[in-house]
mmCIF file of C-alpha atoms in Angstrom:
data_model
loop_
_atom_site.group_PDB
_atom_site.id
_atom_site.type_symbol
_atom_site.label_atom_id
_atom_site.label_comp_id
_atom_site.label_asym_id
_atom_site.label_seq_id
_atom_site.Cartn_x
_atom_site.Cartn_y
_atom_site.Cartn_z
ATOM 1 C CA MET V 1 15.133 -15.899 -21.325
ATOM 2 C CA PRO V 2 18.838 -16.520 -20.383
ATOM 3 C CA LEU V 3 19.905 -19.568 -18.597
ATOM 4 C CA PHE V 4 21.433 -18.553 -15.571
ATOM 5 C CA LEU V 5 23.880 -21.052 -13.495
ATOM 6 C CA CYS V 6 24.605 -20.665 -9.990
ATOM 7 C CA PRO V 7 28.274 -20.197 -9.517
ATOM 8 C CA ASN V 8 27.988 -22.240 -6.324
ATOM 9 C CA ASP V 9 26.719 -25.634 -7.854
ATOM 10 C CA ASN V 10 25.737 -24.907 -11.354
ATOM 11 C CA SER V 11 22.052 -25.400 -10.826
ATOM 12 C CA GLN V 12 19.712 -23.498 -12.875
ATOM 13 C CA MET V 13 18.536 -20.364 -10.886
ATOM 14 C CA GLN V 14 15.233 -18.911 -10.544
ATOM 15 C CA LYS V 15 14.204 -15.294 -11.080
ATOM 16 C CA ILE V 16 11.666 -13.482 -8.422
ATOM 17 C CA THR V 17 10.795 -9.743 -8.175
ATOM 18 C CA ARG V 18 10.673 -8.474 -4.736
ATOM 19 C CA GLU V 19 10.019 -4.462 -4.175
ATOM 20 C CA GLY V 20 10.185 -4.136 -8.002
ATOM 21 C CA VAL V 21 13.821 -5.609 -8.362
ATOM 22 C CA ASP V 22 14.519 -8.674 -9.723
ATOM 23 C CA ILE V 23 16.623 -11.209 -7.663
ATOM 24 C CA ASP V 24 18.085 -14.099 -8.782
ATOM 25 C CA ILE V 25 18.033 -16.947 -6.443
ATOM 26 C CA CYS V 26 19.780 -20.530 -6.326
ATOM 27 C CA PRO V 27 16.856 -23.423 -4.953
ATOM 28 C CA SER V 28 19.509 -25.606 -3.888
ATOM 29 C CA CYS V 29 21.943 -23.544 -1.980
ATOM 30 C CA LYS V 30 19.882 -20.762 -1.398
ATOM 31 C CA GLY V 31 22.503 -18.324 -2.688
ATOM 32 C CA VAL V 32 20.961 -14.516 -3.755
ATOM 33 C CA TRP V 33 22.425 -12.739 -6.380
ATOM 34 C CA LEU V 34 21.829 -9.222 -7.670
ATOM 35 C CA ASP V 35 22.425 -7.482 -10.892
ATOM 36 C CA ARG V 36 24.248 -3.857 -10.745
ATOM 37 C CA GLY V 37 22.184 -1.314 -9.178
ATOM 38 C CA GLU V 38 19.466 -4.087 -7.771
ATOM 39 C CA LEU V 39 20.782 -3.515 -4.057
ATOM 40 C CA ASP V 40 20.985 0.121 -4.339
ATOM 41 C CA LYS V 41 16.473 0.128 -5.527
ATOM 42 C CA LEU V 42 16.176 -2.339 -2.302
ATOM 43 C CA LEU V 43 18.259 -0.222 -0.063
ATOM 44 C CA VAL V 44 15.749 2.730 -1.199
ATOM 45 C CA ALA V 45 12.852 0.589 -0.674
ATOM 46 C CA GLU V 46 13.970 -0.049 2.995
ATOM 47 C CA ARG V 47 15.048 3.631 3.802
ATOM 48 C CA GLU V 48 11.489 4.760 2.693
ATOM 49 C CA GLU V 49 9.731 2.206 4.804
ATOM 50 C CA SER V 50 11.678 2.905 7.694
ATOM 51 C CA GLU V 51 10.834 6.624 7.650
ATOM 52 C CA LYS V 52 7.106 5.755 7.432
ATOM 53 C CA SER V 53 7.997 3.906 10.281
ATOM 54 C CA MET V 54 9.757 6.516 12.110
ATOM 55 C CA GLN V 55 6.827 9.275 11.118
ATOM 56 C CA ALA V 56 4.467 6.921 12.568
ATOM 57 C CA GLN V 57 6.175 6.340 16.146
ATOM 58 C CA ARG V 58 6.531 10.153 16.491
ATOM 59 C CA ARG V 59 2.705 10.883 15.810
ATOM 60 C CA PHE V 60 2.388 8.085 18.304
ATOM 61 C CA GLN V 61 4.586 9.794 20.669
ATOM 62 C CA GLU V 62 2.947 13.054 20.756
ATOM 63 C CA GLU V 63 -0.156 11.268 21.157
ATOM 64 C CA VAL V 64 0.908 9.479 24.432
ATOM 65 C CA LYS V 65 2.498 12.778 25.457
ATOM 66 C CA SER V 66 -0.724 14.806 24.933
ATOM 67 C CA PHE V 67 -2.517 11.886 26.707
ATOM 68 C CA GLU V 68 -0.338 12.292 30.065
ATOM 69 C CA GLY V 69 -0.191 15.662 29.817
ATOM 70 C CA ASN V 70 -4.130 16.097 30.174
ATOM 71 C CA PRO V 71 -6.137 12.800 29.780
ATOM 72 C CA ASP V 72 -9.523 14.131 30.220
ATOM 73 C CA GLU V 73 -8.546 16.923 27.333
ATOM 74 C CA TRP V 74 -7.517 14.405 25.177
ATOM 75 C CA LYS V 75 -10.381 12.125 25.660
ATOM 76 C CA ARG V 76 -12.770 15.126 24.817
ATOM 77 C CA SER V 77 -10.834 15.984 21.573
ATOM 78 C CA HIS V 78 -11.142 12.166 20.534
ATOM 79 C CA GLN V 79 -14.753 10.898 21.308
ATOM 80 C CA TYR V 80 -16.670 9.041 18.569
ATOM 81 C CA ASP V 81 -19.002 11.132 17.034
ATOM 82 C CA GLU V 82 -22.717 10.302 17.551
ATOM 83 C CA GLY V 83 -22.833 8.298 14.772
ATOM 84 C CA GLN V 84 -20.679 5.330 15.809
ATOM 85 C CA LYS V 85 -23.193 4.358 18.567
ATOM 86 C CA ARG V 86 -24.891 2.036 16.251
ATOM 87 C CA TYR V 87 -21.606 -0.276 16.609
ATOM 88 C CA ARG V 88 -22.030 -0.223 20.809
ATOM 89 C CA TYR V 89 -22.692 -4.015 21.375
ATOM 90 C CA ASP V 90 -24.253 -3.273 25.048
ATOM 91 C CA GLY V 91 -27.672 -4.418 23.860
ATOM 92 C CA ASP V 92 -28.682 -0.489 24.191
ATOM 93 C CA ASP V 93 -30.275 0.131 20.850
ATOM 94 C CA ASP V 94 -30.770 3.897 21.960
ATOM 95 C CA GLY V 95 -34.191 3.890 20.881
ATOM 96 C CA ASP V 96 -33.694 2.558 17.396
ATOM 97 C CA ARG V 97 -36.683 0.636 16.047
ATOM 98 C CA ARG V 98 -35.197 -0.714 12.829
ATOM 99 C CA HIS V 99 -34.321 -3.406 14.113
ATOM 100 C CA ASP V 100 -36.967 -4.982 16.588
ATOM 101 C CA GLY V 101 -35.632 -8.631 16.455
ATOM 102 C CA ARG V 102 -37.690 -9.499 13.294
ATOM 103 C CA ARG V 103 -35.982 -10.505 9.780
ATOM 104 C CA LYS V 104 -37.543 -9.365 6.897
ATOM 105 C CA ARG V 105 -37.325 -12.158 3.912
ATOM 106 C CA ARG V 106 -35.986 -10.947 0.907
ATOM 107 C CA GLY V 107 -37.941 -11.558 -2.262
ATOM 108 C CA GLY V 108 -36.012 -12.923 -5.031
ATOM 109 C CA PHE V 109 -33.018 -15.134 -5.367
ATOM 110 C CA ASP V 110 -31.513 -16.295 -1.828
ATOM 111 C CA LEU V 111 -27.843 -17.983 -2.248
ATOM 112 C CA PHE V 112 -29.511 -20.476 0.875
ATOM 113 C CA ASP V 113 -32.555 -21.787 -1.292
ATOM 114 C CA LEU V 114 -30.087 -23.670 -3.131
ATOM 115 C CA PHE V 115 -29.735 -26.130 -0.423
ATOM 116 C CA ASP V 116 -33.542 -26.487 0.521
#
């Protein structure tokens, strides 16, 4: 590995990789140096991330407009399905007797047996 020296203070530079791009950094003066084409790679990655962010923002704005236009219809189309009821924390088990307050002891190895 070649030894790169900082042009500002002649200290040894460190190489780090961000977004698949090798960046040379001077630990003493905090200078950052890029090789040919590395800035372009970073800009492409930033542009792609920006596009994803804009798409998410557009989807969110569409949902907001849909909700503001007709909240009742929006709520009907975005209901939780019946399978999600088990995740409610209101204390109502909807007649589910699988969880009657008793805990079965599992057979075999139990991690907490180590501390007994």
